[in-house]
């Protein structure tokens, strides 16, 4: 039957991904589908991309509170936090990923979706989204058209492009 029961939303924490999360949540509510949020842990992220995280002020505060407990120093940007000699980058991107997924899950619940799960996984971005979609039996993947990167001129980022090309289920690209 052509019904949407389980929606997988992928977020990198960018504004466009956040729009995808909100749209997926509203759609899921309307069709009474469950939602799984997936964030693939960031690797090799450039400084300018770090500063494109949505709600970055809140993220900087909550992430530095975990990776640098008890330190009074306040970081003004993610980039600033990442450049601190005291932080472990691996731990920082993992904690950041948990915050991104948690914030997205909260938003989906606030919109009124009852069954919401979240996952944070390491790996290749698109490959991991595709693998998790298969694993959970998602019948729709929702992604943003762009993410944290800024190769201007491109309509789709490389991650959303690969997902559209390779997914076995339907894909909604939020523009
Ligand atoms: N690490 C990630 N975890 C989960 N979803 C992601 C991740 N990276 C990208 N996405 C999803 O893919 C969408 C498009 O992002 P994409 O990375 O393709 O664009 P970009 O960052 O603008 O370009 P590029 O990465 O090619 O420089 C995002 O809105 C998000 O839905
Ligand atoms: Mg990207």
PDB file of C-alpha atoms and ligand atoms in Angstrom:
ATOM      1  CA  UNK A   1       0.000   0.000   0.000  1.00  0.00           C
ATOM      2  CA  UNK A   2       1.230   3.449  -0.870  1.00  0.00           C
ATOM      3  CA  UNK A   3       1.290   4.851   2.623  1.00  0.00           C
ATOM      4  CA  UNK A   4       3.909   6.787   4.529  1.00  0.00           C
ATOM      5  CA  UNK A   5       4.359   5.226   7.958  1.00  0.00           C
ATOM      6  CA  UNK A   6       7.936   5.959   8.878  1.00  0.00           C
ATOM      7  CA  UNK A   7       9.816   9.097   7.868  1.00  0.00           C
ATOM      8  CA  UNK A   8      13.587   9.474   8.198  1.00  0.00           C
ATOM      9  CA  UNK A   9      14.778  13.095   8.435  1.00  0.00           C
ATOM     10  CA  UNK A  10      18.492  13.776   8.062  1.00  0.00           C
ATOM     11  CA  UNK A  11      19.927  16.884   9.675  1.00  0.00           C
ATOM     12  CA  UNK A  12      23.395  18.425   9.726  1.00  0.00           C
ATOM     13  CA  UNK A  13      22.156  21.251  11.945  1.00  0.00           C
ATOM     14  CA  UNK A  14      21.969  23.799   9.116  1.00  0.00           C
ATOM     15  CA  UNK A  15      19.054  26.193   8.638  1.00  0.00           C
ATOM     16  CA  UNK A  16      17.916  24.298   5.553  1.00  0.00           C
ATOM     17  CA  UNK A  17      18.008  20.969   7.390  1.00  0.00           C
ATOM     18  CA  UNK A  18      15.994  22.560  10.170  1.00  0.00           C
ATOM     19  CA  UNK A  19      13.373  23.548   7.607  1.00  0.00           C
ATOM     20  CA  UNK A  20      13.369  19.934   6.445  1.00  0.00           C
ATOM     21  CA  UNK A  21      12.798  18.788  10.030  1.00  0.00           C
ATOM     22  CA  UNK A  22       9.835  21.153  10.475  1.00  0.00           C
ATOM     23  CA  UNK A  23       8.287  20.196   7.155  1.00  0.00           C
ATOM     24  CA  UNK A  24       8.736  16.481   7.847  1.00  0.00           C
ATOM     25  CA  UNK A  25       7.133  16.917  11.261  1.00  0.00           C
ATOM     26  CA  UNK A  26       4.090  18.704   9.897  1.00  0.00           C
ATOM     27  CA  UNK A  27       3.694  16.096   7.204  1.00  0.00           C
ATOM     28  CA  UNK A  28       4.164  13.225   9.673  1.00  0.00           C
ATOM     29  CA  UNK A  29       1.533  14.715  11.952  1.00  0.00           C
ATOM     30  CA  UNK A  30      -0.952  14.968   9.102  1.00  0.00           C
ATOM     31  CA  UNK A  31      -0.479  11.375   7.951  1.00  0.00           C
ATOM     32  CA  UNK A  32       0.147   9.956  11.459  1.00  0.00           C
ATOM     33  CA  UNK A  33       3.569   8.636  10.580  1.00  0.00           C
ATOM     34  CA  UNK A  34       6.437   8.088  12.968  1.00  0.00           C
ATOM     35  CA  UNK A  35       9.651  10.057  12.601  1.00  0.00           C
ATOM     36  CA  UNK A  36      13.300   9.117  13.043  1.00  0.00           C
ATOM     37  CA  UNK A  37      15.842  11.948  13.141  1.00  0.00           C
ATOM     38  CA  UNK A  38      19.340  11.068  11.948  1.00  0.00           C
ATOM     39  CA  UNK A  39      22.503  13.087  12.331  1.00  0.00           C
ATOM     40  CA  UNK A  40      25.751  11.709  10.893  1.00  0.00           C
ATOM     41  CA  UNK A  41      28.673  12.921  12.979  1.00  0.00           C
ATOM     42  CA  UNK A  42      30.494  15.733  11.214  1.00  0.00           C
ATOM     43  CA  UNK A  43      34.057  15.224  10.050  1.00  0.00           C
ATOM     44  CA  UNK A  44      36.419  17.604   8.318  1.00  0.00           C
ATOM     45  CA  UNK A  45      34.023  20.505   8.746  1.00  0.00           C
ATOM     46  CA  UNK A  46      35.455  23.868   7.767  1.00  0.00           C
ATOM     47  CA  UNK A  47      35.355  26.845  10.093  1.00  0.00           C
ATOM     48  CA  UNK A  48      32.842  28.731   7.959  1.00  0.00           C
ATOM     49  CA  UNK A  49      30.542  25.705   7.958  1.00  0.00           C
ATOM     50  CA  UNK A  50      30.665  25.536  11.762  1.00  0.00           C
ATOM     51  CA  UNK A  51      29.342  29.052  11.907  1.00  0.00           C
ATOM     52  CA  UNK A  52      26.341  28.090   9.806  1.00  0.00           C
ATOM     53  CA  UNK A  53      24.877  25.824  12.436  1.00  0.00           C
ATOM     54  CA  UNK A  54      21.365  26.890  13.235  1.00  0.00           C
ATOM     55  CA  UNK A  55      20.886  28.239  16.785  1.00  0.00           C
ATOM     56  CA  UNK A  56      24.663  28.181  17.083  1.00  0.00           C
ATOM     57  CA  UNK A  57      24.725  30.314  20.226  1.00  0.00           C
ATOM     58  CA  UNK A  58      22.732  27.744  22.107  1.00  0.00           C
ATOM     59  CA  UNK A  59      24.858  24.943  20.636  1.00  0.00           C
ATOM     60  CA  UNK A  60      28.122  26.627  21.592  1.00  0.00           C
ATOM     61  CA  UNK A  61      26.905  27.011  25.168  1.00  0.00           C
ATOM     62  CA  UNK A  62      25.583  23.500  25.605  1.00  0.00           C
ATOM     63  CA  UNK A  63      28.487  21.772  23.833  1.00  0.00           C
ATOM     64  CA  UNK A  64      31.206  23.681  25.709  1.00  0.00           C
ATOM     65  CA  UNK A  65      29.390  22.904  28.973  1.00  0.00           C
ATOM     66  CA  UNK A  66      29.921  19.197  28.281  1.00  0.00           C
ATOM     67  CA  UNK A  67      33.360  19.105  26.669  1.00  0.00           C
ATOM     68  CA  UNK A  68      34.927  21.706  28.975  1.00  0.00           C
ATOM     69  CA  UNK A  69      33.056  21.193  32.252  1.00  0.00           C
ATOM     70  CA  UNK A  70      33.643  23.765  34.923  1.00  0.00           C
ATOM     71  CA  UNK A  71      35.460  26.180  32.637  1.00  0.00           C
ATOM     72  CA  UNK A  72      34.247  29.716  32.847  1.00  0.00           C
ATOM     73  CA  UNK A  73      35.550  30.741  29.442  1.00  0.00           C
ATOM     74  CA  UNK A  74      32.688  31.476  27.115  1.00  0.00           C
ATOM     75  CA  UNK A  75      33.118  30.816  23.424  1.00  0.00           C
ATOM     76  CA  UNK A  76      31.455  33.161  21.013  1.00  0.00           C
ATOM     77  CA  UNK A  77      31.298  30.773  18.070  1.00  0.00           C
ATOM     78  CA  UNK A  78      31.612  27.088  17.225  1.00  0.00           C
ATOM     79  CA  UNK A  79      34.769  27.900  15.325  1.00  0.00           C
ATOM     80  CA  UNK A  80      36.185  29.516  18.442  1.00  0.00           C
ATOM     81  CA  UNK A  81      35.311  26.444  20.496  1.00  0.00           C
ATOM     82  CA  UNK A  82      36.880  24.085  17.937  1.00  0.00           C
ATOM     83  CA  UNK A  83      40.096  26.085  17.941  1.00  0.00           C
ATOM     84  CA  UNK A  84      40.512  25.862  21.697  1.00  0.00           C
ATOM     85  CA  UNK A  85      43.542  23.716  22.467  1.00  0.00           C
ATOM     86  CA  UNK A  86      41.642  22.132  25.338  1.00  0.00           C
ATOM     87  CA  UNK A  87      38.939  20.453  23.325  1.00  0.00           C
ATOM     88  CA  UNK A  88      38.984  16.977  21.856  1.00  0.00           C
ATOM     89  CA  UNK A  89      37.550  17.422  18.358  1.00  0.00           C
ATOM     90  CA  UNK A  90      36.207  13.872  18.224  1.00  0.00           C
ATOM     91  CA  UNK A  91      34.316  14.298  21.462  1.00  0.00           C
ATOM     92  CA  UNK A  92      33.132  17.765  20.472  1.00  0.00           C
ATOM     93  CA  UNK A  93      31.570  16.706  17.165  1.00  0.00           C
ATOM     94  CA  UNK A  94      29.900  13.745  18.894  1.00  0.00           C
ATOM     95  CA  UNK A  95      28.408  15.974  21.617  1.00  0.00           C
ATOM     96  CA  UNK A  96      27.437  18.548  19.007  1.00  0.00           C
ATOM     97  CA  UNK A  97      25.728  15.796  17.018  1.00  0.00           C
ATOM     98  CA  UNK A  98      23.723  14.691  20.054  1.00  0.00           C
ATOM     99  CA  UNK A  99      22.561  18.288  20.587  1.00  0.00           C
ATOM    100  CA  UNK A 100      21.587  18.689  16.935  1.00  0.00           C
ATOM    101  CA  UNK A 101      19.568  15.455  16.992  1.00  0.00           C
ATOM    102  CA  UNK A 102      17.991  16.244  20.364  1.00  0.00           C
ATOM    103  CA  UNK A 103      16.945  19.746  19.288  1.00  0.00           C
ATOM    104  CA  UNK A 104      15.417  18.361  16.108  1.00  0.00           C
ATOM    105  CA  UNK A 105      13.548  15.616  18.005  1.00  0.00           C
ATOM    106  CA  UNK A 106      12.185  18.185  20.449  1.00  0.00           C
ATOM    107  CA  UNK A 107      10.945  20.316  17.583  1.00  0.00           C
ATOM    108  CA  UNK A 108       9.202  17.343  15.960  1.00  0.00           C
ATOM    109  CA  UNK A 109       7.496  16.487  19.276  1.00  0.00           C
ATOM    110  CA  UNK A 110       6.494  20.125  19.760  1.00  0.00           C
ATOM    111  CA  UNK A 111       4.806  20.064  16.362  1.00  0.00           C
ATOM    112  CA  UNK A 112       2.723  17.135  17.599  1.00  0.00           C
ATOM    113  CA  UNK A 113       4.293  13.925  16.335  1.00  0.00           C
ATOM    114  CA  UNK A 114       3.893  11.214  18.976  1.00  0.00           C
ATOM    115  CA  UNK A 115       6.412   8.608  17.886  1.00  0.00           C
ATOM    116  CA  UNK A 116       9.827  10.256  17.511  1.00  0.00           C
ATOM    117  CA  UNK A 117      13.258   8.591  17.671  1.00  0.00           C
ATOM    118  CA  UNK A 118      16.715   9.986  17.164  1.00  0.00           C
ATOM    119  CA  UNK A 119      19.997   8.508  15.995  1.00  0.00           C
ATOM    120  CA  UNK A 120      23.532   9.823  15.827  1.00  0.00           C
ATOM    121  CA  UNK A 121      25.914   7.709  13.752  1.00  0.00           C
ATOM    122  CA  UNK A 122      29.462   7.977  12.459  1.00  0.00           C
ATOM    123  CA  UNK A 123      30.257   7.351   8.796  1.00  0.00           C
ATOM    124  CA  UNK A 124      29.913   8.718   5.308  1.00  0.00           C
ATOM    125  CA  UNK A 125      26.990  11.160   5.336  1.00  0.00           C
ATOM    126  CA  UNK A 126      24.912   9.914   2.407  1.00  0.00           C
ATOM    127  CA  UNK A 127      25.841   6.229   2.821  1.00  0.00           C
ATOM    128  CA  UNK A 128      24.760   6.308   6.445  1.00  0.00           C
ATOM    129  CA  UNK A 129      21.431   7.992   5.665  1.00  0.00           C
ATOM    130  CA  UNK A 130      20.784   5.347   2.993  1.00  0.00           C
ATOM    131  CA  UNK A 131      21.797   2.460   5.288  1.00  0.00           C
ATOM    132  CA  UNK A 132      19.658   3.683   8.192  1.00  0.00           C
ATOM    133  CA  UNK A 133      16.669   4.233   5.885  1.00  0.00           C
ATOM    134  CA  UNK A 134      16.904   0.563   4.874  1.00  0.00           C
ATOM    135  CA  UNK A 135      17.504  -0.640   8.394  1.00  0.00           C
ATOM    136  CA  UNK A 136      14.433   1.086   9.863  1.00  0.00           C
ATOM    137  CA  UNK A 137      12.268   0.445   6.821  1.00  0.00           C
ATOM    138  CA  UNK A 138      11.639   4.141   6.165  1.00  0.00           C
ATOM    139  CA  UNK A 139       9.248   4.831   3.332  1.00  0.00           C
ATOM    140  CA  UNK A 140      10.256   8.473   2.991  1.00  0.00           C
ATOM    141  CA  UNK A 141      13.565  10.274   3.505  1.00  0.00           C
ATOM    142  CA  UNK A 142      13.391  14.054   4.024  1.00  0.00           C
ATOM    143  CA  UNK A 143      16.501  16.178   3.460  1.00  0.00           C
ATOM    144  CA  UNK A 144      17.311  19.835   2.882  1.00  0.00           C
ATOM    145  CA  UNK A 145      18.485  20.874  -0.585  1.00  0.00           C
ATOM    146  CA  UNK A 146      21.632  22.380   0.933  1.00  0.00           C
ATOM    147  CA  UNK A 147      23.451  22.034   4.217  1.00  0.00           C
ATOM    148  CA  UNK A 148      26.384  23.620   5.988  1.00  0.00           C
ATOM    149  CA  UNK A 149      28.505  23.835   2.829  1.00  0.00           C
ATOM    150  CA  UNK A 150      28.444  26.767   0.471  1.00  0.00           C
ATOM    151  CA  UNK A 151      29.505  25.771  -3.028  1.00  0.00           C
ATOM    152  CA  UNK A 152      27.413  28.516  -4.541  1.00  0.00           C
ATOM    153  CA  UNK A 153      25.624  27.799  -7.766  1.00  0.00           C
ATOM    154  CA  UNK A 154      24.798  24.238  -6.795  1.00  0.00           C
ATOM    155  CA  UNK A 155      21.091  23.557  -6.454  1.00  0.00           C
ATOM    156  CA  UNK A 156      21.664  20.422  -4.413  1.00  0.00           C
ATOM    157  CA  UNK A 157      24.488  19.664  -2.028  1.00  0.00           C
ATOM    158  CA  UNK A 158      26.500  16.490  -2.566  1.00  0.00           C
ATOM    159  CA  UNK A 159      24.797  14.623   0.279  1.00  0.00           C
ATOM    160  CA  UNK A 160      21.224  15.306  -0.825  1.00  0.00           C
ATOM    161  CA  UNK A 161      22.236  14.595  -4.434  1.00  0.00           C
ATOM    162  CA  UNK A 162      23.603  11.161  -3.574  1.00  0.00           C
ATOM    163  CA  UNK A 163      20.542  10.335  -1.469  1.00  0.00           C
ATOM    164  CA  UNK A 164      18.157  11.290  -4.295  1.00  0.00           C
ATOM    165  CA  UNK A 165      20.139   9.160  -6.741  1.00  0.00           C
ATOM    166  CA  UNK A 166      20.515   6.080  -4.613  1.00  0.00           C
ATOM    167  CA  UNK A 167      17.583   5.802  -2.191  1.00  0.00           C
ATOM    168  CA  UNK A 168      15.249   2.849  -2.622  1.00  0.00           C
ATOM    169  CA  UNK A 169      12.337   4.743  -1.059  1.00  0.00           C
ATOM    170  CA  UNK A 170      10.845   8.153  -1.872  1.00  0.00           C
ATOM    171  CA  UNK A 171      12.858  11.260  -1.073  1.00  0.00           C
ATOM    172  CA  UNK A 172      11.554  14.732  -0.305  1.00  0.00           C
ATOM    173  CA  UNK A 173      14.050  17.548  -0.867  1.00  0.00           C
ATOM    174  CA  UNK A 174      13.161  20.707   1.016  1.00  0.00           C
ATOM    175  CA  UNK A 175      14.059  23.851  -0.834  1.00  0.00           C
TER     176      UNK A 175
HETATM  177  N1  LIG B   1      26.069  15.031   8.499  1.00  0.00           N
HETATM  178  C1  LIG B   1      24.800  14.952   8.098  1.00  0.00           C
HETATM  179  N2  LIG B   1      23.905  14.242   8.832  1.00  0.00           N
HETATM  180  C2  LIG B   1      22.621  14.162   8.447  1.00  0.00           C
HETATM  181  N3  LIG B   1      22.122  14.767   7.354  1.00  0.00           N
HETATM  182  C3  LIG B   1      22.966  15.474   6.578  1.00  0.00           C
HETATM  183  C4  LIG B   1      24.346  15.595   6.907  1.00  0.00           C
HETATM  184  N4  LIG B   1      24.923  16.368   5.947  1.00  0.00           N
HETATM  185  C5  LIG B   1      23.951  16.705   5.075  1.00  0.00           C
HETATM  186  N5  LIG B   1      22.760  16.180   5.456  1.00  0.00           N
HETATM  187  C6  LIG B   1      21.447  16.338   4.803  1.00  0.00           C
HETATM  188  O1  LIG B   1      21.636  16.689   3.456  1.00  0.00           O
HETATM  189  C7  LIG B   1      21.082  17.990   3.196  1.00  0.00           C
HETATM  190  C8  LIG B   1      21.936  18.693   2.169  1.00  0.00           C
HETATM  191  O2  LIG B   1      23.242  18.876   2.678  1.00  0.00           O
HETATM  192  P1  LIG B   1      24.536  18.763   1.748  1.00  0.00           P
HETATM  193  O3  LIG B   1      25.665  18.399   2.660  1.00  0.00           O
HETATM  194  O4  LIG B   1      24.237  17.893   0.592  1.00  0.00           O
HETATM  195  O5  LIG B   1      24.682  20.261   1.208  1.00  0.00           O
HETATM  196  P2  LIG B   1      25.876  21.298   1.421  1.00  0.00           P
HETATM  197  O6  LIG B   1      26.465  21.120   2.789  1.00  0.00           O
HETATM  198  O7  LIG B   1      25.300  22.631   1.077  1.00  0.00           O
HETATM  199  O8  LIG B   1      26.912  20.867   0.294  1.00  0.00           O
HETATM  200  P3  LIG B   1      28.278  20.022   0.413  1.00  0.00           P
HETATM  201  O9  LIG B   1      28.248  19.203   1.673  1.00  0.00           O
HETATM  202  O10 LIG B   1      28.276  19.166  -0.827  1.00  0.00           O
HETATM  203  O11 LIG B   1      29.354  21.064   0.436  1.00  0.00           O
HETATM  204  C9  LIG B   1      21.026  18.672   4.569  1.00  0.00           C
HETATM  205  O12 LIG B   1      20.040  19.714   4.615  1.00  0.00           O
HETATM  206  C10 LIG B   1      20.655  17.485   5.446  1.00  0.00           C
HETATM  207  O13 LIG B   1      19.263  17.193   5.294  1.00  0.00           O
HETATM  208 MG1  LIG B   2      27.280  19.334   3.507  1.00  0.00          MG
END
